[in-house]
mmCIF file of C-alpha atoms in Angstrom:
data_model
loop_
_atom_site.group_PDB
_atom_site.id
_atom_site.type_symbol
_atom_site.label_atom_id
_atom_site.label_comp_id
_atom_site.label_asym_id
_atom_site.label_seq_id
_atom_site.Cartn_x
_atom_site.Cartn_y
_atom_site.Cartn_z
ATOM 1 C CA MET F 1 16.677 -3.617 25.839
ATOM 2 C CA SER F 2 13.541 -3.163 27.904
ATOM 3 C CA GLN F 3 11.181 -6.024 28.581
ATOM 4 C CA PRO F 4 8.412 -6.514 26.013
ATOM 5 C CA VAL F 5 5.153 -4.769 26.806
ATOM 6 C CA ASN F 6 3.092 -7.594 25.411
ATOM 7 C CA ASN F 7 4.298 -10.869 24.019
ATOM 8 C CA ASP F 8 1.084 -12.752 23.459
ATOM 9 C CA THR F 9 0.288 -14.020 20.001
ATOM 10 C CA ALA F 10 -3.500 -13.930 20.224
ATOM 11 C CA PRO F 11 -5.465 -11.787 17.767
ATOM 12 C CA ALA F 12 -5.313 -8.088 18.502
ATOM 13 C CA SER F 13 -7.950 -6.817 20.926
ATOM 14 C CA THR F 14 -10.166 -4.278 19.231
ATOM 15 C CA ILE F 15 -11.424 -1.181 20.983
ATOM 16 C CA PRO F 16 -15.170 -1.303 21.834
ATOM 17 C CA PRO F 17 -17.227 0.911 19.477
ATOM 18 C CA ALA F 18 -18.240 3.287 22.273
ATOM 19 C CA GLU F 19 -14.575 4.004 23.051
ATOM 20 C CA ARG F 20 -13.352 4.458 19.486
ATOM 21 C CA PRO F 21 -13.978 8.227 19.344
ATOM 22 C CA SER F 22 -11.734 8.646 22.391
ATOM 23 C CA VAL F 23 -8.977 6.477 20.914
ATOM 24 C CA ALA F 24 -9.274 8.287 17.584
ATOM 25 C CA ALA F 25 -8.867 11.586 19.449
ATOM 26 C CA ILE F 26 -5.747 10.312 21.216
ATOM 27 C CA CYS F 27 -4.336 9.256 17.838
ATOM 28 C CA VAL F 28 -4.945 12.726 16.389
ATOM 29 C CA LEU F 29 -3.419 14.396 19.439
ATOM 30 C CA ALA F 30 -0.345 12.160 19.102
ATOM 31 C CA ALA F 31 0.009 12.769 15.365
ATOM 32 C CA LEU F 32 -0.127 16.527 15.888
ATOM 33 C CA ALA F 33 1.855 16.652 19.135
ATOM 34 C CA ASP F 34 5.086 18.038 17.699
ATOM 35 C CA GLY F 35 3.305 20.823 15.814
ATOM 36 C CA SER F 36 5.138 20.107 12.554
ATOM 37 C CA ALA F 37 2.314 18.586 10.496
ATOM 38 C CA GLY F 38 1.771 20.472 7.261
ATOM 39 C CA GLU F 39 -1.527 20.904 5.475
ATOM 40 C CA ARG F 40 -0.988 17.809 3.329
ATOM 41 C CA GLU F 41 -0.336 15.603 6.351
ATOM 42 C CA ARG F 42 -3.274 17.094 8.244
ATOM 43 C CA ALA F 43 -5.552 16.408 5.273
ATOM 44 C CA GLU F 44 -4.289 12.837 5.165
ATOM 45 C CA LEU F 45 -4.978 12.332 8.876
ATOM 46 C CA ARG F 46 -8.418 13.901 8.542
ATOM 47 C CA THR F 47 -9.274 11.464 5.741
ATOM 48 C CA ILE F 48 -8.099 8.444 7.714
ATOM 49 C CA ILE F 49 -10.062 9.413 10.818
ATOM 50 C CA ALA F 50 -13.200 10.089 8.779
ATOM 51 C CA GLY F 51 -12.807 6.655 7.217
ATOM 52 C CA LEU F 52 -13.071 5.046 10.659
ATOM 53 C CA ASP F 53 -16.612 6.255 11.211
ATOM 54 C CA ASP F 54 -19.197 3.485 11.480
ATOM 55 C CA GLY F 55 -22.048 5.654 10.279
ATOM 56 C CA SER F 56 -22.875 7.112 13.675
ATOM 57 C CA GLY F 57 -20.864 10.263 13.018
ATOM 58 C CA GLN F 58 -19.076 10.017 16.375
ATOM 59 C CA VAL F 59 -15.632 9.519 14.850
ATOM 60 C CA ARG F 60 -15.990 11.540 11.655
ATOM 61 C CA GLY F 61 -15.627 14.942 13.329
ATOM 62 C CA VAL F 62 -12.900 13.991 15.814
ATOM 63 C CA PHE F 63 -10.069 15.559 13.835
ATOM 64 C CA GLU F 64 -11.817 18.925 13.648
ATOM 65 C CA ARG F 65 -12.751 18.854 17.338
ATOM 66 C CA VAL F 66 -9.148 18.131 18.335
ATOM 67 C CA SER F 67 -7.874 20.848 16.012
ATOM 68 C CA LEU F 68 -10.286 23.348 17.557
ATOM 69 C CA GLY F 69 -9.194 22.420 21.097
ATOM 70 C CA GLU F 70 -12.545 20.879 22.025
ATOM 71 C CA ILE F 71 -10.879 17.573 22.965
ATOM 72 C CA ASP F 72 -7.677 17.483 24.989
ATOM 73 C CA THR F 73 -5.674 14.620 26.473
ATOM 74 C CA ALA F 74 -7.619 14.460 29.737
ATOM 75 C CA ARG F 75 -11.002 14.485 28.029
ATOM 76 C CA ALA F 76 -10.002 11.794 25.532
ATOM 77 C CA ALA F 77 -8.549 9.597 28.277
ATOM 78 C CA ALA F 78 -11.712 9.914 30.334
ATOM 79 C CA GLY F 79 -13.644 8.107 27.592
ATOM 80 C CA LEU F 80 -11.715 4.853 28.067
ATOM 81 C CA ALA F 81 -13.194 2.517 30.646
ATOM 82 C CA SER F 82 -10.919 -0.542 30.648
ATOM 83 C CA ASP F 83 -7.250 -1.082 31.395
ATOM 84 C CA SER F 84 -6.923 -2.860 28.040
ATOM 85 C CA SER F 85 -8.279 0.116 26.089
ATOM 86 C CA ARG F 86 -6.042 2.539 27.960
ATOM 87 C CA ARG F 87 -2.980 0.395 27.317
ATOM 88 C CA ILE F 88 -3.751 0.008 23.605
ATOM 89 C CA ALA F 89 -4.471 3.719 23.206
ATOM 90 C CA TYR F 90 -1.164 4.637 24.798
ATOM 91 C CA GLU F 91 0.837 2.219 22.671
ATOM 92 C CA MET F 92 -0.895 3.569 19.559
ATOM 93 C CA ALA F 93 0.068 7.100 20.602
ATOM 94 C CA VAL F 94 3.692 6.028 21.103
ATOM 95 C CA SER F 95 3.774 4.451 17.656
ATOM 96 C CA LEU F 96 2.407 7.607 16.045
ATOM 97 C CA CYS F 97 4.831 9.896 17.849
ATOM 98 C CA ASP F 98 7.708 7.705 16.649
ATOM 99 C CA ALA F 99 6.368 7.248 13.107
ATOM 100 C CA ASP F 100 8.840 9.737 11.619
ATOM 101 C CA GLY F 101 11.694 9.134 14.064
ATOM 102 C CA VAL F 102 12.405 9.271 17.776
ATOM 103 C CA SER F 103 9.879 11.384 19.665
ATOM 104 C CA SER F 104 10.659 15.082 19.835
ATOM 105 C CA PRO F 105 10.695 16.890 23.209
ATOM 106 C CA ALA F 106 7.132 18.057 22.555
ATOM 107 C CA GLU F 107 6.010 14.510 21.753
ATOM 108 C CA LYS F 108 7.740 13.121 24.847
ATOM 109 C CA GLN F 109 5.966 15.721 26.970
ATOM 110 C CA PHE F 110 2.660 14.749 25.369
ATOM 111 C CA LEU F 111 3.247 11.042 26.028
ATOM 112 C CA GLU F 112 4.123 11.681 29.663
ATOM 113 C CA SER F 113 0.961 13.725 30.090
ATOM 114 C CA LEU F 114 -1.098 11.051 28.340
ATOM 115 C CA ALA F 115 0.304 8.297 30.575
ATOM 116 C CA ARG F 116 -0.753 10.277 33.639
ATOM 117 C CA SER F 117 -4.227 10.941 32.227
ATOM 118 C CA LEU F 118 -4.629 7.242 31.446
ATOM 119 C CA ASN F 119 -3.332 6.304 34.913
ATOM 120 C CA LEU F 120 -0.882 3.829 33.399
ATOM 121 C CA PRO F 121 1.860 2.181 35.455
ATOM 122 C CA VAL F 122 5.079 4.136 34.976
ATOM 123 C CA GLN F 123 7.047 1.021 34.014
ATOM 124 C CA HIS F 124 4.585 0.074 31.291
ATOM 125 C CA ALA F 125 4.634 3.550 29.762
ATOM 126 C CA LEU F 126 8.438 3.705 29.881
ATOM 127 C CA ALA F 127 8.840 0.251 28.320
ATOM 128 C CA ALA F 128 6.518 1.155 25.442
ATOM 129 C CA ARG F 129 8.502 4.304 24.668
ATOM 130 C CA GLN F 130 11.881 2.568 24.941
ATOM 131 C CA GLN F 131 10.901 -0.236 22.609
ATOM 132 C CA ALA F 132 9.546 2.147 19.973
ATOM 133 C CA ASP F 133 12.658 4.308 20.208
ATOM 134 C CA GLU F 134 14.891 1.269 19.731
ATOM 135 C CA LEU F 135 13.105 0.420 16.502
ATOM 136 C CA VAL F 136 13.125 3.870 14.938
ATOM 137 C CA THR F 137 16.763 4.577 15.838
ATOM 138 C CA LEU F 138 17.812 1.448 13.998
ATOM 139 C CA ASP F 139 21.114 1.965 12.205
ATOM 140 C CA LEU F 140 20.940 1.725 8.436
ATOM 141 C CA ALA F 141 23.077 -1.396 8.181
ATOM 142 C CA PRO F 142 25.689 -1.919 5.453
ATOM 143 C CA VAL F 143 24.548 -3.883 2.433
ATOM 144 C CA ALA F 144 25.082 -7.621 2.693
ATOM 145 C CA THR F 145 28.272 -9.244 1.466
ATOM 146 C CA GLY F 146 26.662 -10.266 -1.812
ATOM 147 C CA ALA F 147 26.426 -6.620 -2.827
ATOM 148 C CA ALA F 148 30.215 -6.290 -2.669
ATOM 149 C CA VAL F 149 30.501 -9.050 -5.234
ATOM 150 C CA VAL F 150 28.113 -7.195 -7.518
ATOM 151 C CA GLY F 151 30.062 -3.988 -6.987
ATOM 152 C CA ALA F 152 33.280 -5.742 -7.933
ATOM 153 C CA GLY F 153 31.613 -7.026 -11.096
ATOM 154 C CA ALA F 154 30.454 -3.531 -11.952
ATOM 155 C CA GLY F 155 34.008 -2.247 -11.518
ATOM 156 C CA ALA F 156 35.346 -4.972 -13.781
ATOM 157 C CA ALA F 157 32.731 -3.984 -16.345
ATOM 158 C CA ALA F 158 33.914 -0.372 -16.258
ATOM 159 C CA VAL F 159 37.457 -1.469 -17.023
ATOM 160 C CA GLY F 160 36.314 -3.968 -19.616
ATOM 161 C CA ALA F 161 34.281 -1.320 -21.403
ATOM 162 C CA ALA F 162 37.543 0.000 -22.778
ATOM 163 C CA VAL F 163 37.983 -3.167 -24.772
ATOM 164 C CA GLY F 164 34.477 -3.232 -26.176
ATOM 165 C CA ALA F 165 32.176 -6.237 -26.236
ATOM 166 C CA VAL F 166 33.852 -8.135 -23.383
ATOM 167 C CA GLY F 167 33.381 -5.211 -21.037
ATOM 168 C CA ALA F 168 29.767 -4.791 -22.162
ATOM 169 C CA ALA F 169 29.076 -8.445 -21.425
ATOM 170 C CA VAL F 170 30.588 -8.160 -17.943
ATOM 171 C CA SER F 171 28.560 -5.027 -17.271
ATOM 172 C CA SER F 172 25.359 -6.687 -18.425
ATOM 173 C CA ALA F 173 26.002 -9.726 -16.250
ATOM 174 C CA ALA F 174 26.768 -7.537 -13.239
ATOM 175 C CA ASP F 175 23.631 -5.473 -13.758
ATOM 176 C CA GLU F 176 21.521 -8.605 -14.094
ATOM 177 C CA ALA F 177 22.995 -10.044 -10.901
ATOM 178 C CA ARG F 178 22.369 -6.789 -9.067
ATOM 179 C CA VAL F 179 18.743 -6.645 -10.198
ATOM 180 C CA LYS F 180 18.153 -10.232 -9.063
ATOM 181 C CA GLU F 181 19.730 -9.512 -5.703
ATOM 182 C CA ILE F 182 17.633 -6.385 -5.205
ATOM 183 C CA ASP F 183 14.437 -8.168 -6.220
ATOM 184 C CA ALA F 184 15.163 -10.896 -3.674
ATOM 185 C CA SER F 185 15.777 -8.265 -0.998
ATOM 186 C CA VAL F 186 12.561 -6.411 -1.838
ATOM 187 C CA MET F 187 10.627 -9.660 -1.573
ATOM 188 C CA LYS F 188 12.223 -10.391 1.817
ATOM 189 C CA TYR F 189 11.214 -6.997 3.189
ATOM 190 C CA SER F 190 7.738 -7.184 1.664
ATOM 191 C CA ILE F 191 7.057 -10.549 3.278
ATOM 192 C CA LEU F 192 8.373 -9.432 6.668
ATOM 193 C CA THR F 193 6.401 -6.175 6.760
ATOM 194 C CA ALA F 194 3.255 -8.019 5.675
ATOM 195 C CA ALA F 195 3.832 -10.567 8.438
ATOM 196 C CA LEU F 196 4.020 -7.769 11.010
ATOM 197 C CA GLU F 197 0.424 -6.874 10.116
ATOM 198 C CA LEU F 198 -0.618 -10.273 11.455
ATOM 199 C CA LEU F 199 0.887 -9.657 14.888
ATOM 200 C CA PRO F 200 -1.391 -8.258 17.601
ATOM 201 C CA GLN F 201 1.024 -5.749 19.080
ATOM 202 C CA SER F 202 1.195 -2.090 18.116
ATOM 203 C CA LEU F 203 4.985 -2.330 18.250
ATOM 204 C CA ALA F 204 4.896 -4.546 15.163
ATOM 205 C CA THR F 205 3.246 -1.736 13.197
ATOM 206 C CA THR F 206 5.912 0.683 14.432
ATOM 207 C CA ALA F 207 8.587 -1.511 12.844
ATOM 208 C CA ILE F 208 7.212 -1.279 9.297
ATOM 209 C CA ILE F 209 8.511 2.205 8.435
ATOM 210 C CA PRO F 210 12.087 1.494 9.698
ATOM 211 C CA LEU F 211 12.127 -1.672 7.608
ATOM 212 C CA GLN F 212 10.997 0.190 4.494
ATOM 213 C CA MET F 213 13.655 2.836 5.122
ATOM 214 C CA LYS F 214 16.343 0.196 5.581
ATOM 215 C CA MET F 215 15.284 -1.491 2.332
ATOM 216 C CA THR F 216 15.456 1.810 0.441
ATOM 217 C CA TYR F 217 18.878 2.565 1.924
ATOM 218 C CA GLU F 218 20.226 -0.794 0.802
ATOM 219 C CA ILE F 219 18.902 -0.336 -2.734
ATOM 220 C CA GLY F 220 20.489 3.098 -3.026
ATOM 221 C CA LYS F 221 23.769 1.727 -1.655
ATOM 222 C CA ARG F 222 23.889 -0.931 -4.340
ATOM 223 C CA TYR F 223 23.859 1.818 -6.955
ATOM 224 C CA GLY F 224 26.510 3.884 -5.231
ATOM 225 C CA TYR F 225 24.314 6.285 -3.245
ATOM 226 C CA SER F 226 24.918 6.692 0.475
ATOM 227 C CA LEU F 227 21.527 7.938 1.656
ATOM 228 C CA ASP F 228 20.678 9.637 4.921
ATOM 229 C CA ARG F 229 17.356 9.444 6.710
ATOM 230 C CA GLY F 230 16.226 12.799 5.396
ATOM 231 C CA HIS F 231 16.626 11.725 1.783
ATOM 232 C CA ILE F 232 14.858 8.415 2.385
ATOM 233 C CA THR F 233 11.967 10.123 4.166
ATOM 234 C CA ASP F 234 11.599 12.520 1.241
ATOM 235 C CA PHE F 235 11.689 9.635 -1.239
ATOM 236 C CA LEU F 236 8.932 7.782 0.623
ATOM 237 C CA ALA F 237 6.821 10.928 0.720
ATOM 238 C CA THR F 238 7.363 11.536 -2.994
ATOM 239 C CA VAL F 239 5.962 8.155 -4.006
ATOM 240 C CA GLY F 240 3.074 8.650 -1.572
ATOM 241 C CA VAL F 241 4.120 6.653 1.494
ATOM 242 C CA GLY F 242 3.441 9.024 4.386
ATOM 243 C CA ALA F 243 4.970 7.711 7.598
ATOM 244 C CA THR F 244 2.317 8.935 10.031
ATOM 245 C CA GLY F 245 -0.553 8.024 7.725
ATOM 246 C CA GLN F 246 0.754 4.531 7.111
ATOM 247 C CA VAL F 247 1.231 3.883 10.831
ATOM 248 C CA LEU F 248 -2.214 5.257 11.677
ATOM 249 C CA GLU F 249 -3.912 3.094 9.054
ATOM 250 C CA GLY F 250 -2.104 0.005 10.273
ATOM 251 C CA LEU F 251 -3.090 0.680 13.875
ATOM 252 C CA ALA F 252 -6.667 1.401 12.839
ATOM 253 C CA ARG F 253 -6.943 -1.912 11.039
ATOM 254 C CA LYS F 254 -5.715 -3.743 14.144
ATOM 255 C CA PHE F 255 -7.517 -1.959 16.931
ATOM 256 C CA LEU F 256 -10.359 0.176 15.582
ATOM 257 C CA GLY F 257 -12.184 -2.315 13.432
ATOM 258 C CA GLY F 258 -10.587 -1.509 10.093
ATOM 259 C CA LEU F 259 -11.160 1.246 7.587
ATOM 260 C CA ALA F 260 -14.491 1.970 5.967
ATOM 261 C CA ARG F 261 -13.062 3.443 2.791
ATOM 262 C CA GLN F 262 -11.247 2.191 -0.262
ATOM 263 C CA VAL F 263 -7.519 1.870 -0.048
ATOM 264 C CA GLY F 264 -5.693 4.645 -1.836
ATOM 265 C CA GLY F 265 -7.017 7.649 0.058
ATOM 266 C CA SER F 266 -3.846 8.252 2.008
ATOM 267 C CA VAL F 267 -1.041 5.735 2.333
ATOM 268 C CA LEU F 268 -1.044 4.909 -1.359
ATOM 269 C CA GLY F 269 -1.843 8.475 -2.259
ATOM 270 C CA GLY F 270 -4.800 7.610 -4.463
ATOM 271 C CA LEU F 271 -2.395 5.972 -6.907
ATOM 272 C CA ALA F 272 -3.249 2.353 -6.297
ATOM 273 C CA GLY F 273 -6.993 2.649 -6.563
ATOM 274 C CA THR F 274 -7.201 -0.689 -8.299
ATOM 275 C CA LEU F 275 -6.443 -2.435 -5.027
ATOM 276 C CA VAL F 276 -9.700 -4.033 -4.038
ATOM 277 C CA ARG F 277 -11.932 -2.621 -1.329
ATOM 278 C CA GLY F 278 -11.514 -4.505 1.915
ATOM 279 C CA ALA F 279 -8.061 -5.895 1.081
ATOM 280 C CA THR F 280 -6.382 -7.276 4.192
ATOM 281 C CA GLY F 281 -3.737 -5.408 6.139
ATOM 282 C CA PRO F 282 -0.974 -7.854 5.163
ATOM 283 C CA ALA F 283 -1.848 -7.499 1.466
ATOM 284 C CA LEU F 284 -1.809 -3.711 1.662
ATOM 285 C CA THR F 285 1.495 -3.551 3.513
ATOM 286 C CA PHE F 286 3.034 -6.087 1.162
ATOM 287 C CA ALA F 287 1.922 -4.002 -1.829
ATOM 288 C CA THR F 288 3.253 -0.790 -0.317
ATOM 289 C CA THR F 289 6.673 -2.256 0.502
ATOM 290 C CA TYR F 290 6.960 -4.124 -2.783
ATOM 291 C CA ALA F 291 6.019 -1.084 -4.888
ATOM 292 C CA LEU F 292 8.360 1.130 -2.872
ATOM 293 C CA GLY F 293 11.259 -1.252 -3.468
ATOM 294 C CA GLN F 294 10.630 -1.516 -7.197
ATOM 295 C CA ALA F 295 10.308 2.258 -7.557
ATOM 296 C CA ALA F 296 13.539 2.753 -5.588
ATOM 297 C CA ARG F 297 15.395 0.280 -7.798
ATOM 298 C CA ALA F 298 14.339 2.091 -10.973
ATOM 299 C CA TYR F 299 15.055 5.506 -9.469
ATOM 300 C CA TYR F 300 18.592 4.819 -8.292
ATOM 301 C CA ALA F 301 19.477 2.667 -11.307
ATOM 302 C CA GLY F 302 18.428 5.611 -13.475
ATOM 303 C CA GLY F 303 20.647 8.090 -11.675
ATOM 304 C CA ARG F 304 17.820 9.699 -9.648
ATOM 305 C CA LYS F 305 16.493 11.470 -12.738
ATOM 306 C CA PHE F 306 12.826 10.440 -12.549
ATOM 307 C CA SER F 307 10.259 13.132 -11.848
ATOM 308 C CA ALA F 308 7.851 12.904 -8.906
ATOM 309 C CA VAL F 309 5.029 12.146 -11.356
ATOM 310 C CA ASP F 310 7.008 9.301 -12.929
ATOM 311 C CA LEU F 311 7.800 7.832 -9.520
ATOM 312 C CA ARG F 312 4.192 7.937 -8.393
ATOM 313 C CA THR F 313 3.006 6.363 -11.620
ATOM 314 C CA MET F 314 5.564 3.580 -11.265
ATOM 315 C CA PHE F 315 4.630 3.088 -7.616
ATOM 316 C CA ALA F 316 0.946 2.757 -8.538
ATOM 317 C CA ARG F 317 1.678 0.237 -11.269
ATOM 318 C CA GLU F 318 3.847 -1.903 -9.010
ATOM 319 C CA ALA F 319 1.324 -1.735 -6.149
ATOM 320 C CA ASP F 320 -1.320 -3.056 -8.513
ATOM 321 C CA ARG F 321 0.991 -5.845 -9.702
ATOM 322 C CA ALA F 322 1.750 -6.747 -6.095
ATOM 323 C CA LYS F 323 -1.798 -8.087 -5.650
ATOM 324 C CA ASP F 324 -1.006 -11.204 -7.653
ATOM 325 C CA VAL F 325 2.474 -11.499 -6.164
ATOM 326 C CA TYR F 326 1.022 -11.462 -2.648
ATOM 327 C CA GLU F 327 -1.323 -14.332 -3.385
ATOM 328 C CA ARG F 328 1.666 -16.458 -4.403
ATOM 329 C CA VAL F 329 3.669 -15.703 -1.267
ATOM 330 C CA ARG F 330 0.850 -15.606 1.281
ATOM 331 C CA PRO F 331 1.943 -18.920 2.888
ATOM 332 C CA GLN F 332 5.416 -17.429 3.404
ATOM 333 C CA VAL F 333 3.892 -14.339 5.030
ATOM 334 C CA GLU F 334 1.905 -16.500 7.429
ATOM 335 C CA GLN F 335 4.953 -18.623 8.216
ATOM 336 C CA GLN F 336 7.012 -15.493 8.897
ATOM 337 C CA ALA F 337 4.331 -14.204 11.271
ATOM 338 C CA ARG F 338 4.556 -17.407 13.279
ATOM 339 C CA SER F 339 8.289 -16.936 13.799
ATOM 340 C CA VAL F 340 8.280 -13.268 14.847
ATOM 341 C CA ASN F 341 6.924 -11.771 18.065
ATOM 342 C CA VAL F 342 7.598 -8.756 20.248
ATOM 343 C CA SER F 343 10.477 -10.383 22.102
ATOM 344 C CA ASN F 344 12.473 -11.004 18.903
ATOM 345 C CA LEU F 345 11.096 -8.182 16.749
ATOM 346 C CA LEU F 346 14.110 -5.916 17.138
ATOM 347 C CA GLN F 347 16.423 -8.745 16.177
ATOM 348 C CA ALA F 348 14.271 -9.466 13.125
ATOM 349 C CA VAL F 349 14.412 -5.837 12.040
ATOM 350 C CA ARG F 350 18.179 -5.654 12.519
ATOM 351 C CA GLY F 351 18.619 -8.921 10.619
#
């Protein structure tokens, strides 16, 4: 594993207001670098960028200017005056290119060009890319040993069903145990992803999507579904969790002074509008992960028969409920953040 790019635990350095249009442009260029963004994703990115505007109008039109070719990599890089801003902008670009998986050849070419335009040390640029790639290529690990016990109980229930009430009781007990185990797992992932929002490094934001995918994989596995990355990505998109949009919003909260709009415009797909304006990054990420886990449990327990509308409605309801849950576990989130940093982040994700 490459050496960490940044292992300090101080609050994240925000980009000076005068440089934010340039960083926003680099983010758009990164998000569009592979040329695969559809109209829905482009609309989502446009909304997020517009929400970063401070009222001056300098950021609001960045997406359109990039789309029209008025701002390229060299021009965006020229607007960054400090080494710190250039480093942060590059790491944000790496995170966005890896949001939906390891960078494509087109994205790698873009990142190499960006590193040259930003005049970054080669070793720093390489380390940032290697660390992000290690996170997003994370193997979907087998479900923990406890799941095998539940599976054995479910098998016993199937046999017992032939003899009536005894089998039904075994099945009910197995189902109850499985639900409790899944709920505990969802809470674990929700707390960890929320804690990552408290870390100053962009790499921590990059880890959130792989963790949510791993959680979804494990839930499906407990109900007998062996999911691949394509299925999980589609499931996340169906409930309204766009990978690129979620990463961009997380990075914006850390480095661009937050978002000036109500939550629900992109990452939560407008479905969790009851989340309060100005909710903190940890609370939003906790709600997203928690609602995703609960929706996945219902979906796979029900034989994958829910419609997209039903899933989104369920996701919205659980995201709203997560507000109160987060307040109860906030001390655990803060404790988790104190025990995780860039040097042990990959181990935390794998664990």
